[in-house]
Short mmCIF file of C-alpha atoms in Angstrom, two decimals:
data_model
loop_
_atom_site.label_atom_id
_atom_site.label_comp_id
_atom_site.label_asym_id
_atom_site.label_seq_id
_atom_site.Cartn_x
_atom_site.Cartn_y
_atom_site.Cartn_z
CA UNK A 1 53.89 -24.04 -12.85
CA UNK A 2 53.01 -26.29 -16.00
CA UNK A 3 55.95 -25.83 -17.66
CA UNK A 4 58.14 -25.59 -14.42
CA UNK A 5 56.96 -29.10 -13.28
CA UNK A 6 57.75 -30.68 -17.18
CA UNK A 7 54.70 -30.05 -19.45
CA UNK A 8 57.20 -29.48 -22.72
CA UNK A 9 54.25 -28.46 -24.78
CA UNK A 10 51.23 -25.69 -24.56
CA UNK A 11 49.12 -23.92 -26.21
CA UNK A 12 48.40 -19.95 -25.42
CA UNK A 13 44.95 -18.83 -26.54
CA UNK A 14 44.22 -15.27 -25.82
CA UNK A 15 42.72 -11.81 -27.90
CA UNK A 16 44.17 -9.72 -25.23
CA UNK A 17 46.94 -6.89 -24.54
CA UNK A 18 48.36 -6.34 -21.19
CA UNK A 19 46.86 -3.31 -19.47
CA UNK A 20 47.30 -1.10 -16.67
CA UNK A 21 44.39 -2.59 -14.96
CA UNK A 22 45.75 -5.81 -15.34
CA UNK A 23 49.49 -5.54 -13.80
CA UNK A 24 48.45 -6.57 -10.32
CA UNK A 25 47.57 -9.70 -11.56
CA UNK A 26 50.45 -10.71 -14.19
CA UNK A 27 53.53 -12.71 -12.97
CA UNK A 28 54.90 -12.63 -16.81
CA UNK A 29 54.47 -8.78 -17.41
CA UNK A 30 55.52 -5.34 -16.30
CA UNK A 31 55.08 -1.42 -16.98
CA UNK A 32 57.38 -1.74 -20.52
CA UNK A 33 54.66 -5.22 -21.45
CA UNK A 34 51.79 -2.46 -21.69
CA UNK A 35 49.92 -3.01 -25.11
CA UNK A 36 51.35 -5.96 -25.70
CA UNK A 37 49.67 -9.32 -26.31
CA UNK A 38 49.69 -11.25 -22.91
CA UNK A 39 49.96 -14.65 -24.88
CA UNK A 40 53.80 -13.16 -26.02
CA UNK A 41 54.31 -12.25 -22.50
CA UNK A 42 53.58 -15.48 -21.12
CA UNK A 43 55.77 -17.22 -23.84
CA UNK A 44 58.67 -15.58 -23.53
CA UNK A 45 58.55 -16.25 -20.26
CA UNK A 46 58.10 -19.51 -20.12
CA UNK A 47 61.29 -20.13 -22.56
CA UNK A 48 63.30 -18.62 -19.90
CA UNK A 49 62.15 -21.08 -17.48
CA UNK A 50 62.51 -23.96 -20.23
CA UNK A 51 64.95 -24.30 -22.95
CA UNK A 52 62.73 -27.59 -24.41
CA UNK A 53 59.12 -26.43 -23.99
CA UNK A 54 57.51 -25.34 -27.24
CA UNK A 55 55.24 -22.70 -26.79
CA UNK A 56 52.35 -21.73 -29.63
CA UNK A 57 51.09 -18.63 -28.48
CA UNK A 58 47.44 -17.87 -30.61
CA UNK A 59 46.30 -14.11 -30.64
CA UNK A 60 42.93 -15.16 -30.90
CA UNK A 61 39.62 -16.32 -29.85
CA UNK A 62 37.75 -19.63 -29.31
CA UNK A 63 35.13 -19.92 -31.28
CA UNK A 64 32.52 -22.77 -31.34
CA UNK A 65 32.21 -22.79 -35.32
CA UNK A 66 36.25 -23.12 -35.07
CA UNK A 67 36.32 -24.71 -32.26
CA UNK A 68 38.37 -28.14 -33.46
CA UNK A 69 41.29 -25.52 -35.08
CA UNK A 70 42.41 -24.14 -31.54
CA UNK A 71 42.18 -27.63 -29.33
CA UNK A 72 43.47 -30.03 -32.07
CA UNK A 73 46.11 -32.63 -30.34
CA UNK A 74 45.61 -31.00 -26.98
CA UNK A 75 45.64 -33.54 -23.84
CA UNK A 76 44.15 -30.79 -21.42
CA UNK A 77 42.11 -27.83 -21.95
CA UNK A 78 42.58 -25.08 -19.04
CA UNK A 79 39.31 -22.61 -19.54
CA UNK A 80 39.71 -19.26 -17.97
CA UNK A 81 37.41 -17.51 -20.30
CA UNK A 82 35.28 -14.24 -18.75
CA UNK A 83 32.58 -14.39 -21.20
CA UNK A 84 30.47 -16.60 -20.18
CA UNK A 85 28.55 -17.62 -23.34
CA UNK A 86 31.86 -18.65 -25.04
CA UNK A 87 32.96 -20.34 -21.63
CA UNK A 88 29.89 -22.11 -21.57
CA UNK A 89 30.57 -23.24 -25.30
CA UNK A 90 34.06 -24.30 -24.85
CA UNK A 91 32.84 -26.50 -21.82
CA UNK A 92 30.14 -27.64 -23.93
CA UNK A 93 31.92 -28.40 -27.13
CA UNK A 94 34.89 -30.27 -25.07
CA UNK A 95 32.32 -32.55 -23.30
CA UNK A 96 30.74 -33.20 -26.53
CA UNK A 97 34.04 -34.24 -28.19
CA UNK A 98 35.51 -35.92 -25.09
CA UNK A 99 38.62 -33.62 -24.71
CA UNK A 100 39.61 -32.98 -20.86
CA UNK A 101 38.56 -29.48 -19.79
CA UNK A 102 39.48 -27.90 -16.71
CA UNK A 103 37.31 -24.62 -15.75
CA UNK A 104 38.22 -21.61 -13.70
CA UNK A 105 35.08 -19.73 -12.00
CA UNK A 106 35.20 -15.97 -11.38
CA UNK A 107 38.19 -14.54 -8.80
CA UNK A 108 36.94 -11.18 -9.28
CA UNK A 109 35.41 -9.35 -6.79
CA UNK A 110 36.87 -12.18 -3.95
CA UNK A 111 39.31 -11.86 -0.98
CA UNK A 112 38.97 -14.98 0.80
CA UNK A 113 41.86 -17.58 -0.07
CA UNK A 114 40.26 -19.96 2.21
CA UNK A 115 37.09 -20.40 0.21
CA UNK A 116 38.82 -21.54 -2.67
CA UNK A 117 38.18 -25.50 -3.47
CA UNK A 118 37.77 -27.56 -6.55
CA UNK A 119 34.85 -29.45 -7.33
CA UNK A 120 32.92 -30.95 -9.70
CA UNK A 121 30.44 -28.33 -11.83
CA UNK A 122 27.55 -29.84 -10.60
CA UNK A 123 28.87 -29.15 -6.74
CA UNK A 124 29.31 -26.03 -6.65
CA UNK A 125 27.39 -23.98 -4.52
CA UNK A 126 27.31 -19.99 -3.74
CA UNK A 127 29.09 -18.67 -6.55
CA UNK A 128 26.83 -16.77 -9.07
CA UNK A 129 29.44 -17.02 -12.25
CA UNK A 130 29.47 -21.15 -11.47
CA UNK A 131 25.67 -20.72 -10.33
CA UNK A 132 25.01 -19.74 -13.92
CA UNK A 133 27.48 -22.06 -16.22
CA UNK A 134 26.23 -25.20 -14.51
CA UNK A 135 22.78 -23.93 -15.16
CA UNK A 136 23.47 -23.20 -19.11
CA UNK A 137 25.48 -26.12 -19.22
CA UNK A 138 22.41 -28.16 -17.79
CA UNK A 139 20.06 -26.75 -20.10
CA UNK A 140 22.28 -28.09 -22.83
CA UNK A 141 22.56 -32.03 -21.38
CA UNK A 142 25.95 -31.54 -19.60
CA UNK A 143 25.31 -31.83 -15.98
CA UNK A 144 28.51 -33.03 -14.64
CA UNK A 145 31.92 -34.32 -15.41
CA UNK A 146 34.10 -31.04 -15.75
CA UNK A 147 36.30 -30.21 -12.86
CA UNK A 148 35.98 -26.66 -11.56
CA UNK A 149 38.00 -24.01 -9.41
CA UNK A 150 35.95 -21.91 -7.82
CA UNK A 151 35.24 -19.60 -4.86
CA UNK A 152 32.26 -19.75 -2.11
CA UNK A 153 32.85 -16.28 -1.33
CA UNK A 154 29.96 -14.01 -2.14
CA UNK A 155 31.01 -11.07 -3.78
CA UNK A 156 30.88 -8.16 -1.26
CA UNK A 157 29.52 -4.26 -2.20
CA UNK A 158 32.12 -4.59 -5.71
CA UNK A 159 30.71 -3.75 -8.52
CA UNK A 160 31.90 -2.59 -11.95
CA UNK A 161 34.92 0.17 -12.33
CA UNK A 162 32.81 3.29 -13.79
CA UNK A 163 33.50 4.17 -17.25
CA UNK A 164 34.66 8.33 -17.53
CA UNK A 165 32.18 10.52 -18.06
CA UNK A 166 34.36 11.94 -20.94
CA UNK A 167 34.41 8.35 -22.86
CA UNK A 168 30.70 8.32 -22.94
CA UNK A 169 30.71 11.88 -24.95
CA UNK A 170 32.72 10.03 -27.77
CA UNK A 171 30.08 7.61 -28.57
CA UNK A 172 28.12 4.34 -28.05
CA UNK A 173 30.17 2.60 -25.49
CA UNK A 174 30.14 -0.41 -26.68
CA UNK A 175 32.21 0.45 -29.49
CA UNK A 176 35.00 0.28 -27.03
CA UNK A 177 34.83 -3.05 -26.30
CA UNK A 178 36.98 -5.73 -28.44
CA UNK A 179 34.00 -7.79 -29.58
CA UNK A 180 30.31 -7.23 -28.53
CA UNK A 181 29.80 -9.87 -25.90
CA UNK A 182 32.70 -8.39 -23.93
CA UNK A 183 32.21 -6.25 -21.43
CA UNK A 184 34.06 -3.36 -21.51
CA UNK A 185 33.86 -2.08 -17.61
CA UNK A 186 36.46 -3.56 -15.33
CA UNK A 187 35.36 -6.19 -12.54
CA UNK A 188 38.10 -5.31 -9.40
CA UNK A 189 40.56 -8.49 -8.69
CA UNK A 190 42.62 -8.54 -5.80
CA UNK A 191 46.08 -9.88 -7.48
CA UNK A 192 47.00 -13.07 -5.49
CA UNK A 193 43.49 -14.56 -6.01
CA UNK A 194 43.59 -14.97 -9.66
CA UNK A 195 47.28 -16.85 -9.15
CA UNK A 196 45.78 -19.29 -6.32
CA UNK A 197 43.07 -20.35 -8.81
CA UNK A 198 45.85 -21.17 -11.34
CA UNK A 199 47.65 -23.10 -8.53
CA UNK A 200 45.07 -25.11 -8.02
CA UNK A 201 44.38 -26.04 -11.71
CA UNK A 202 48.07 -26.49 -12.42
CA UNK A 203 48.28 -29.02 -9.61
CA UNK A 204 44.96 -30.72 -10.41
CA UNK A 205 45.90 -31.20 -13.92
CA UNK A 206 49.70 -32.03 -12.68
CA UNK A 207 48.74 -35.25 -10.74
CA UNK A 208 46.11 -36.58 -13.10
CA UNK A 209 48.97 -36.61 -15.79
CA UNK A 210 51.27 -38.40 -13.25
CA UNK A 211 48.83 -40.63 -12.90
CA UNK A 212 47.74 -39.40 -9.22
CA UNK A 213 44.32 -37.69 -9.84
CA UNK A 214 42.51 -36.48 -7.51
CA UNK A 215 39.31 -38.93 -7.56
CA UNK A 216 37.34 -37.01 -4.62
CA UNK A 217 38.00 -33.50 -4.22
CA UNK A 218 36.42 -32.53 -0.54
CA UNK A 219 33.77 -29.95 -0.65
CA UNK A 220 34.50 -27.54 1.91
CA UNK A 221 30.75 -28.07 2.97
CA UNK A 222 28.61 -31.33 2.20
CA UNK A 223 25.44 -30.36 3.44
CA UNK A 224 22.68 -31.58 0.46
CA UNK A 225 20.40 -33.86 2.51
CA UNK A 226 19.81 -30.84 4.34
CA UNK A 227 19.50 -28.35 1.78
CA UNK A 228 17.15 -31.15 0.24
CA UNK A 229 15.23 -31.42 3.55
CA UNK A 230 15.04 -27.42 3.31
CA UNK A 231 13.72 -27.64 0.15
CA UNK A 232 10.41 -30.10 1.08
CA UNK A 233 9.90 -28.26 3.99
CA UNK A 234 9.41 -24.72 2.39
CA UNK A 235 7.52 -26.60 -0.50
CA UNK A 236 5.07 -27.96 2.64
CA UNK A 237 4.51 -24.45 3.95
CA UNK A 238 4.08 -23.19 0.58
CA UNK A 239 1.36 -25.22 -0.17
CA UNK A 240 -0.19 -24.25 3.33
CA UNK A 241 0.35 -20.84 2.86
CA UNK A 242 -1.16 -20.33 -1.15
CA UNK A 243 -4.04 -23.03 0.41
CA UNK A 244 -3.23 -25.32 -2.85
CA UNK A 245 -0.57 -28.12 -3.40
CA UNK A 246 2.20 -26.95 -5.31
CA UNK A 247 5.20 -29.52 -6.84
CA UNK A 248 7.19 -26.37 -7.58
CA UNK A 249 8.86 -23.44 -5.95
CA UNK A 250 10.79 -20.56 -7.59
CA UNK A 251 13.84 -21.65 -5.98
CA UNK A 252 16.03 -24.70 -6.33
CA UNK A 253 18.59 -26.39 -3.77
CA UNK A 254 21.42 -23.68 -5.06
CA UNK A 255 18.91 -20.93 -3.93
CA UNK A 256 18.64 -22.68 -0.18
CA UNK A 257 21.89 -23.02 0.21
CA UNK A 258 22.97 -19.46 -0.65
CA UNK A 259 19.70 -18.34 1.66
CA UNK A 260 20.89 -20.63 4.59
CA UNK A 261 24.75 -20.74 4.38
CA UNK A 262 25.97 -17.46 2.91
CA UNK A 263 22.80 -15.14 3.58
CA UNK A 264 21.36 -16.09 7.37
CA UNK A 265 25.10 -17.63 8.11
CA UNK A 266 23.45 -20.86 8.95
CA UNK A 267 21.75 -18.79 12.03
CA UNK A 268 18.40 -17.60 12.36
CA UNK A 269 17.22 -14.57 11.93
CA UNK A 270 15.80 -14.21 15.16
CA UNK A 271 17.91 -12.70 17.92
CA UNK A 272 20.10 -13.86 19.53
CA UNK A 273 20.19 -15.91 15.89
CA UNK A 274 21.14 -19.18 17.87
CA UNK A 275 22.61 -21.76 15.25
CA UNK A 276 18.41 -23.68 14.50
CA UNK A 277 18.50 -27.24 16.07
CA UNK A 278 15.99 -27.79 13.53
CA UNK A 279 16.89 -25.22 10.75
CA UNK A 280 13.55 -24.27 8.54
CA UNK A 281 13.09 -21.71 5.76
CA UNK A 282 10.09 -19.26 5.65
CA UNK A 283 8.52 -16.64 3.74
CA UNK A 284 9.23 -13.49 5.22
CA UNK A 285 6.52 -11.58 3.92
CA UNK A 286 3.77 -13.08 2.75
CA UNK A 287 2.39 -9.71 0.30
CA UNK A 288 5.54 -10.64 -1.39
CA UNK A 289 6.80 -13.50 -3.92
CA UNK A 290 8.67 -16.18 -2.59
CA UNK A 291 12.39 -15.23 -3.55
CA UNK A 292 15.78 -15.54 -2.31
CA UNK A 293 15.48 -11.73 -0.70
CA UNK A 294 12.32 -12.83 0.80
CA UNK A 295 13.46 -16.13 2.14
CA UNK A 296 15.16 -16.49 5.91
CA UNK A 297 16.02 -19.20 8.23
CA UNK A 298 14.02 -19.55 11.79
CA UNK A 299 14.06 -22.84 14.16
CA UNK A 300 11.10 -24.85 13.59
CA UNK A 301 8.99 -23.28 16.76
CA UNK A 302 9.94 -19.95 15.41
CA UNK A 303 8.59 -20.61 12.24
CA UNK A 304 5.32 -22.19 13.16
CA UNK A 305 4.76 -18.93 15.63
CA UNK A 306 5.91 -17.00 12.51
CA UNK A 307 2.96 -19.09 10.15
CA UNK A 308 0.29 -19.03 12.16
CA UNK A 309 0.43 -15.05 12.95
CA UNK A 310 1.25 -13.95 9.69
CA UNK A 311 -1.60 -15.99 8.13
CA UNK A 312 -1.97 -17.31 5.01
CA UNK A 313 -2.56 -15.18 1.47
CA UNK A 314 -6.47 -15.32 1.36
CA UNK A 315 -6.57 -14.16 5.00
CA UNK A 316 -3.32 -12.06 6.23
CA UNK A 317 -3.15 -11.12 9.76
CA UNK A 318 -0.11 -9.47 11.02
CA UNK A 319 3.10 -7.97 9.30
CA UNK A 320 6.11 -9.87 10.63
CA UNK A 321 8.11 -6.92 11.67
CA UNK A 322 5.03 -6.53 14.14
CA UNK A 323 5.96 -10.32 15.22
CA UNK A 324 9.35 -9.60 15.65
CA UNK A 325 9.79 -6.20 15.68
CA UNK A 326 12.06 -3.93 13.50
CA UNK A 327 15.44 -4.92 14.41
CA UNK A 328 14.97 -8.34 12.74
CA UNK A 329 13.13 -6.17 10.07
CA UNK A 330 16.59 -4.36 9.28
CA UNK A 331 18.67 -7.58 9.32
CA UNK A 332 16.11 -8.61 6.52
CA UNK A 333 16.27 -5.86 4.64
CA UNK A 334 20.03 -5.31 4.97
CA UNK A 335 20.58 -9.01 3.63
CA UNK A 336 18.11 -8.74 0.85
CA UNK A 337 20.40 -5.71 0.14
CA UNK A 338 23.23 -8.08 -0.03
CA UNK A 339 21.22 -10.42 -2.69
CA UNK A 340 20.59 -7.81 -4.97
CA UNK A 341 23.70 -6.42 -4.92
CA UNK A 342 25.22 -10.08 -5.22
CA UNK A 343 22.41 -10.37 -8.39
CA UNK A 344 24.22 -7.73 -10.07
CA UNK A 345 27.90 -9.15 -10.16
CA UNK A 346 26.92 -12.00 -12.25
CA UNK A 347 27.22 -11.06 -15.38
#
């Protein structure tokens, strides 16, 4: 769409070869394109949609120690790297040196078109591949400022393709792999949702070059006062619970909005799970850590009741599925289920 719209010049960075695997996915490339270098693909054809674009298509990877050799004169950067350490450098090294970069999260393991948005990195919220570049990013000094495409979707039960049993007899596995840090498993992608993502980095990129950005991308939801609000409460209980003050939980406002939004559905976890008038967070079991799997939503009387009979750690008095009985035990336990399978998709 770059090149159809009148970009005249671009850059093609990528180590790969066109797979199997990969053909649900590839507008540029069919069954006779197989084991050849998707960067070739793309350019020829894009110089069948464009007699004047000039196309300089790299079979290679970014590097940070090469970094300047592959983004030299380049007006936009368009990262849709998998790895995530060398995604996390390229966003790192392009903030650093000032050079637009546009981001692409994770489209594998998604189906829902309609939780697609673009946001700023440090807005995005439920996505565990975003969760963790804006946290590595942070940890380096870049907390905002790159534009991201992204998906609130929480990856369902998808995990990893299985390597054959027969390609584990040949040898260390990860000798199959093009470089080390690559994994070598294959992440299901539905094929549309890796195009949509494109779409909406091609158009974002499109109108800030026809000088028409788009200054204030809408979140789809808005909610951090009340994730913040979330946050001080369960700190409060915390404190009453361990019988100490505490400035610190194991969770941050990323955590409590996955927990409220994507995990309880904004809903309590007490039938008939009404939508809380006055939403609170609570450890579930007390025995336990406080964690995202041990974590739900109750209205505020619900969650007093739920405080005051399960006790507090140096005196424990009953087990909440005695509270509430064992059909909100197996909503807990099936959504804690969800986390940990959710844990595993990151990376």
């Amino acid at each position: 769409m770059l090149v159809r719209s009148g970009v005249s010049k671009i850059r093609l960075v990528d180590f790969d070869y066109v797979t199997l695997s990969s053909l649900n996915r590839h507008a540029t490339a069919g069954l006779t394109d197989v084991g050849i270098p998707k960067v070739k693909c793309i350019e020829r054809t894009l110089k069948q949609i464009s007699r004047w674009v000039e196309v300089d298509a790299r079979i290679e990877i970014w590097r940070k120690d090469e970094g300047s050799d592959l983004l030299e004169g380049a007006d936009w950067v368009i990262d849709a790297i998998d790895n995530i350490t060398t995604k996390v450098d390229l966003l790192k090294y392009c903030h650093d040196h000032q050079i637009k970069v546009f981001s692409s999260m994770g489209a594998g393991a998604k189906c829902d078109p309609t939780r697609i948005q673009i946001s700023d990195i440090s807005s995005t919220i439920y996505d565990p591949l975003a969760r963790s570049v804006r946290r590595r990013l942070r940890l380096q000094g870049v907390s905002s400022g790159i534009p991201v495409v992204y998906s609130t979707e929480v990856p369902g039960d998808v995990k990893l393709l299985p390597l054959p049993e027969d390609e584990f007899q040949k040898g260390p596995v990860k000798e199959l792999g093009v470089f080390d840090d690559f994994r070598v498993r294959i992440l299901p992608v539905l094929g549309p949702l890796p195009s949509i993502f494109g779409l909406h980095v091609a158009t974002f990129i499109l109108c800030e070059l026809a000088g028409k950005p788009i200054l204030n991308p809408l979140p789809i939801k808005n909610r951090k006062k009340l994730y913040e609000r979330l946050l001080r409460d369960l700190l409060h209980r915390e404190s009453k619970l361990i019988g100490e003050i505490i400035n610190k939980l194991p969770i941050d406002e990323d955590d409590v909005a996955l927990i409220f939004e994507d995990v309880n559905r904004g809903r309590s976890v007490i039938p008939p799970h009404n939508v809380p008038s006055r939403p609170v967070l609570v450890r579930w079991d007390i025995t336990k850590p406080l964690t995202i799997d041990n974590c739900v939503v109750m209205e505020y009387a619900e969650a007093e009741k739920h405080s005051k009979e399960c006790g507090t750690l140096d005196e424990p008095l009953k087990r909440p599925e005695v509270i509430w009985g064992n059909d909100v035990l197996h909503v807990v336990d099936r959504r804690a289920e969800e986390l940990r399978r959710e844990r595993k998709w990151v990376m």
